[in-house]
Short mmCIF file of C-alpha atoms in Angstrom, two decimals:
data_model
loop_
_atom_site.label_atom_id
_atom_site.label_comp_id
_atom_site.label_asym_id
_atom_site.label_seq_id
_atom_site.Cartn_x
_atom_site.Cartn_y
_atom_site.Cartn_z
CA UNK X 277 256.43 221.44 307.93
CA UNK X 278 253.02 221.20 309.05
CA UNK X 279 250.25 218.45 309.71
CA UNK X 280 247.46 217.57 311.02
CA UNK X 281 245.36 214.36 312.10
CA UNK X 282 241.57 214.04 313.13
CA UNK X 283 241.36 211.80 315.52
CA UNK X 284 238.50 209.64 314.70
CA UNK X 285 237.26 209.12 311.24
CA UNK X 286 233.57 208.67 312.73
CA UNK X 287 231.53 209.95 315.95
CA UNK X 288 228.47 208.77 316.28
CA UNK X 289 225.92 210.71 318.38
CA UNK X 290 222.17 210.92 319.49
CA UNK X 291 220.54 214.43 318.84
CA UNK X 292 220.56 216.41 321.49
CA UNK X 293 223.80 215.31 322.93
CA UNK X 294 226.79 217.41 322.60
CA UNK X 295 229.26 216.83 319.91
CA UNK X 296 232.89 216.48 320.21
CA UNK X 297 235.68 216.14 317.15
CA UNK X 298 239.08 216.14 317.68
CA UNK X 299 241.78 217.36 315.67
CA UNK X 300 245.80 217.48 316.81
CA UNK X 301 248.28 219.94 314.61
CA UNK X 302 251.58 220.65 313.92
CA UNK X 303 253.63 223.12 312.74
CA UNK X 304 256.79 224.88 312.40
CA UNK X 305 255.16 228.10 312.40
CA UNK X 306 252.63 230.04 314.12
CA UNK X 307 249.26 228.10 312.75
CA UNK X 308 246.04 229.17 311.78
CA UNK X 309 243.64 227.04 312.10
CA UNK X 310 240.12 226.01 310.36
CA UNK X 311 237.40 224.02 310.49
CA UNK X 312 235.35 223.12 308.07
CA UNK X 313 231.92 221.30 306.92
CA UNK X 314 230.89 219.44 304.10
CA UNK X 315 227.42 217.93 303.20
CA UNK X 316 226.86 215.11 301.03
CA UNK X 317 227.67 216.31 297.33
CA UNK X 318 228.51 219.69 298.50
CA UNK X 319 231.54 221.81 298.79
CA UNK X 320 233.00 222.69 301.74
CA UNK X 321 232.13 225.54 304.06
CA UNK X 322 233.99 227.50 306.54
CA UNK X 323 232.70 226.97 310.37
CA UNK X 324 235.29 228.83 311.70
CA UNK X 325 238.62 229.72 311.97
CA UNK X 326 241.61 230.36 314.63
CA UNK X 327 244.13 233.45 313.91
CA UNK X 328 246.46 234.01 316.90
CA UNK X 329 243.65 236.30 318.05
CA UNK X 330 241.19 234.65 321.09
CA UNK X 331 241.79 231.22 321.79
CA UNK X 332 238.29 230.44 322.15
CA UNK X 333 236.22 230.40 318.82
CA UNK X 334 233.19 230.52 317.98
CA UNK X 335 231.72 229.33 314.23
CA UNK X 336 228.37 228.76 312.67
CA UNK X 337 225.44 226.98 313.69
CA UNK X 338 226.66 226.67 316.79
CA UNK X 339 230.02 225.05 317.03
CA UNK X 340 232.87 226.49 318.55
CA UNK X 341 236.78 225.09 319.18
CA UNK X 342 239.66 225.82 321.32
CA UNK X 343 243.18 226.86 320.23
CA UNK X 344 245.36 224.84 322.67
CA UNK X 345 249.09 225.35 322.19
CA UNK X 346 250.34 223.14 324.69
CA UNK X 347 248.38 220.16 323.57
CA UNK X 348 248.70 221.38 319.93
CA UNK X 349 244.93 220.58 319.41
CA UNK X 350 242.38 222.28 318.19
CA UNK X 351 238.86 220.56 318.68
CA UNK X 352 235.33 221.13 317.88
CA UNK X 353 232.47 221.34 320.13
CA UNK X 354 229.05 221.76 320.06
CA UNK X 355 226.39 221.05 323.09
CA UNK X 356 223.70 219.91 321.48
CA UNK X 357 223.38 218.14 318.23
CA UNK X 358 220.94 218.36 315.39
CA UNK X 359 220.04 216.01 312.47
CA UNK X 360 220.95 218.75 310.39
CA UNK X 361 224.81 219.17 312.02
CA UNK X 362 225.17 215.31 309.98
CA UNK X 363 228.21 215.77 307.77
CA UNK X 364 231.86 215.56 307.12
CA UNK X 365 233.77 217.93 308.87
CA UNK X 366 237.72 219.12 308.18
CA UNK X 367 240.35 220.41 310.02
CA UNK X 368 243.02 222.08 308.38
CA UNK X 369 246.02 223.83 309.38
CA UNK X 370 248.47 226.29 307.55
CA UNK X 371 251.16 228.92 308.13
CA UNK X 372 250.61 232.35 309.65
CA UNK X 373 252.04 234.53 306.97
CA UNK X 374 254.57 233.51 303.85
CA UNK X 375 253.17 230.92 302.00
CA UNK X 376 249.82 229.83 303.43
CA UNK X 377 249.50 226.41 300.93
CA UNK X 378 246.96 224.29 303.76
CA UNK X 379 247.10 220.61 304.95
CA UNK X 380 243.95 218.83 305.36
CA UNK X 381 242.94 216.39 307.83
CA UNK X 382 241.37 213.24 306.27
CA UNK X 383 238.04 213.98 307.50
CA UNK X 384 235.10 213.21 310.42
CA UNK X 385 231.90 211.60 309.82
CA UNK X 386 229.72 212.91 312.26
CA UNK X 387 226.77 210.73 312.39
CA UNK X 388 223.43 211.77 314.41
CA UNK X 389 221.14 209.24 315.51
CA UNK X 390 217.66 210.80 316.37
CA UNK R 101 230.00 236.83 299.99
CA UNK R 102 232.53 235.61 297.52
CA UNK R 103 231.57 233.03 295.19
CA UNK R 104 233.69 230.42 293.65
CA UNK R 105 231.26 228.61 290.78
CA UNK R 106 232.32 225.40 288.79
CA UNK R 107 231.11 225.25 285.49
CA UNK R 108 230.05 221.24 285.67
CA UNK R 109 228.53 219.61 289.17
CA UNK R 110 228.68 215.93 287.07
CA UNK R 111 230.69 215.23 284.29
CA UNK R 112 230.88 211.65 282.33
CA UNK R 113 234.06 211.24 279.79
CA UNK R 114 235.68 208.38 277.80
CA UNK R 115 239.11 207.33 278.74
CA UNK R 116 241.84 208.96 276.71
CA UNK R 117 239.32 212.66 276.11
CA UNK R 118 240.88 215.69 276.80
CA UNK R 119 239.05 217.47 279.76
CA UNK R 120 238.36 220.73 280.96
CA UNK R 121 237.12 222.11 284.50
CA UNK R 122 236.50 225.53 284.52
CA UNK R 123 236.01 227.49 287.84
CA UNK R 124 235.84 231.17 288.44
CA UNK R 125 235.62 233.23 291.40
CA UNK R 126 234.37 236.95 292.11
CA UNK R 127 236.05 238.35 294.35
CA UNK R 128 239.60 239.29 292.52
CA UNK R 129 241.73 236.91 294.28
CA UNK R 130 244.74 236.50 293.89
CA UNK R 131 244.88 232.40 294.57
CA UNK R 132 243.31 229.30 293.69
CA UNK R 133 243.52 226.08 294.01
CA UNK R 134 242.31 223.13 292.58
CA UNK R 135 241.99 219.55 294.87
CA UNK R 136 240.64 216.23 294.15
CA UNK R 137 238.98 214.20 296.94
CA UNK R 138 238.76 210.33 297.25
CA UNK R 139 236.91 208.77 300.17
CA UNK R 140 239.57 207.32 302.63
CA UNK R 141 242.53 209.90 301.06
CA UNK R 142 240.90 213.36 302.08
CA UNK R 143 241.19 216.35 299.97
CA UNK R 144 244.92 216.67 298.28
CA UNK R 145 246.12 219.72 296.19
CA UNK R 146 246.84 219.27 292.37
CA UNK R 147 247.86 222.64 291.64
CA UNK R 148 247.12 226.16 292.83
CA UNK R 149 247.91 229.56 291.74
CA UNK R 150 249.08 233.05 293.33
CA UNK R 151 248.56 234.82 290.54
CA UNK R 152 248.06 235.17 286.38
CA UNK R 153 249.88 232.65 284.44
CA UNK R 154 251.48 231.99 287.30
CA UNK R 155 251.57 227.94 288.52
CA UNK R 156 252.62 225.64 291.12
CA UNK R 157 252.48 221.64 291.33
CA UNK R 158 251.06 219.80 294.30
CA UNK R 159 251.11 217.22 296.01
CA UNK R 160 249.93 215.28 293.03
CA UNK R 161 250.16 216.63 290.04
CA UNK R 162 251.05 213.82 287.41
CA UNK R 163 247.89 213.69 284.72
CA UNK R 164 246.79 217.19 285.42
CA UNK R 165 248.25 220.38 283.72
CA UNK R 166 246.29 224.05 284.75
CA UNK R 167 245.73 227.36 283.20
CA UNK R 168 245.27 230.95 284.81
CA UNK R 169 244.66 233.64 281.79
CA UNK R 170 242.63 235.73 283.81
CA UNK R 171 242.34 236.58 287.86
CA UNK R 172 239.09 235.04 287.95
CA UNK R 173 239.36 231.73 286.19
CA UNK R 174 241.39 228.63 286.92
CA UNK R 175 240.92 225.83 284.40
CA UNK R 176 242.10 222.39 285.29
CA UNK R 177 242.92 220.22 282.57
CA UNK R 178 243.21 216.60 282.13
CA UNK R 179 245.44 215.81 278.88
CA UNK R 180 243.94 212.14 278.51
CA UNK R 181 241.46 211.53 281.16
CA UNK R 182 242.18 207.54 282.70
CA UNK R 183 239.66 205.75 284.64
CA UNK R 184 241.58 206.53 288.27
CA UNK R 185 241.04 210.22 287.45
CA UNK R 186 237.32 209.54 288.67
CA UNK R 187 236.82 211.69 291.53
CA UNK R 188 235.43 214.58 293.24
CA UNK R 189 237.00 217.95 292.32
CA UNK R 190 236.87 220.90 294.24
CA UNK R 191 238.05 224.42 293.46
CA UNK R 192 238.82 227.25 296.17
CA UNK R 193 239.79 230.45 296.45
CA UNK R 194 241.31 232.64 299.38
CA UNK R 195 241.95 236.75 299.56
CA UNK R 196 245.28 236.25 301.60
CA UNK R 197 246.06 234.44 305.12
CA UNK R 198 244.06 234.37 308.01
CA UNK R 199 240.42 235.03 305.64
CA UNK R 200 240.08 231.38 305.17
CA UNK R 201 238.63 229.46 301.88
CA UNK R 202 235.97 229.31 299.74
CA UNK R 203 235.11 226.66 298.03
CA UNK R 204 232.93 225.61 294.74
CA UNK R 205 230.22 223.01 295.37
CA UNK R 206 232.53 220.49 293.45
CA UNK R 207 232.74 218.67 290.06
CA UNK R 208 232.26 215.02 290.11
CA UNK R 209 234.01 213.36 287.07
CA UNK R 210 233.61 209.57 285.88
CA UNK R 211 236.05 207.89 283.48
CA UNK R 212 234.45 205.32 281.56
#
């Protein structure tokens, strides 16, 4: 079984300022991990993704996350925020290897003031 | 890149019509998936597919039915659309674990 919960269904931030989203997992399994981004009316896009290779990644346009096992989390960070970064943003989890069938979190609104 | 196109980005249809949305990818893979989103709910899967003519329900299947004739297409199918079938629709695609998805820019459908 797997899940996974974004902590905060909204961060608000000024641009500029760095930008923090946080997402906890589980799993049963070895995880891989994913963020991604979605603009209004838009599908979603891939920022980046964790695959039991370096637990430090880094994504598009800046963002990066951490894989931490011990806290199960997997957060994303970026140190300086533009209008532009304004979106909804996903974390997702799913099994390393067999069946790979994802679980969604519900979703960040990241809101940036200018 | 690969690219996973929807046929329809709006789409308005009568309660009780029989619906299709069509989305094909171009990258020969092997599995698709088809999710609706609702704002509050997140993104959950309807069905998905590992390979031709072959099918799997999701988490909420009931009202949908899908077809997978060919690698590249995956047609979700509402039998007799109903007004809480208005939603956001969103197709993806992925080459195997570990690659990550792609998505389609989405299909919004209103039952009227």
């Amino acid at each position: 079984a797997q899940s996974v919960t974004q902590l905060d269904s909204h961060v608000s931030v000024s641009e500029g300022t760095p930008v923090l989203l946080r997402c906890n997992y589980s799993s049963s399994y070895s995880p891989s991990l994913f963020w991604y981004v979605q603009h209004p009316n838009k599908g979603l896009q891939l920022l980046l993704k964790y695959t039991s290779a370096a637990t430090l990644v880094k994504g598009i346009n800046g963002f990066e996350a951490e894989f931490k096992k011990s806290e199960t989390s997997f957060h994303l960070t970026k140190p300086s925020a533009h209008m532009s970064d304004a979106a909804e943003y996903f974390c997702v989890v799913s099994r390393s290897g067999g069946s790979y069938i994802p679980t969604f979190g519900r979703g960040t609104s990241l809101i940036v003031h200018p | 890149d690969v690219k996973v196109t929807q046929s329809s980005r709006y789409l308005v249809k009568r309660t009780g019509e029989k619906v299709f949305l069509e989305c094909v990818q171009d990258m020969d893979h092997e599995n698709m998936f088809w999710y609706r989103q609702d704002p509050g709910l997140g993104l959950r899967l309807i069905y998905f597919s590992y390979d031709v003519k072959m099918k799997e329900k999701g988490d909420i299947p009931e009202g949908y039915s899908v077809s997978r004739e060919k690698k590249e297409r995956f047609s979700l199918i509402l039998e007799s659309a109903s007004t809480n079938q208005t939603s956001m629709y969103l197709c993806a695609s992925i080459f195997g674990q570990g690659y990550g998805y792609t998505f389609g820019s989405g299909t919004r459908l209103t039952v009227v």
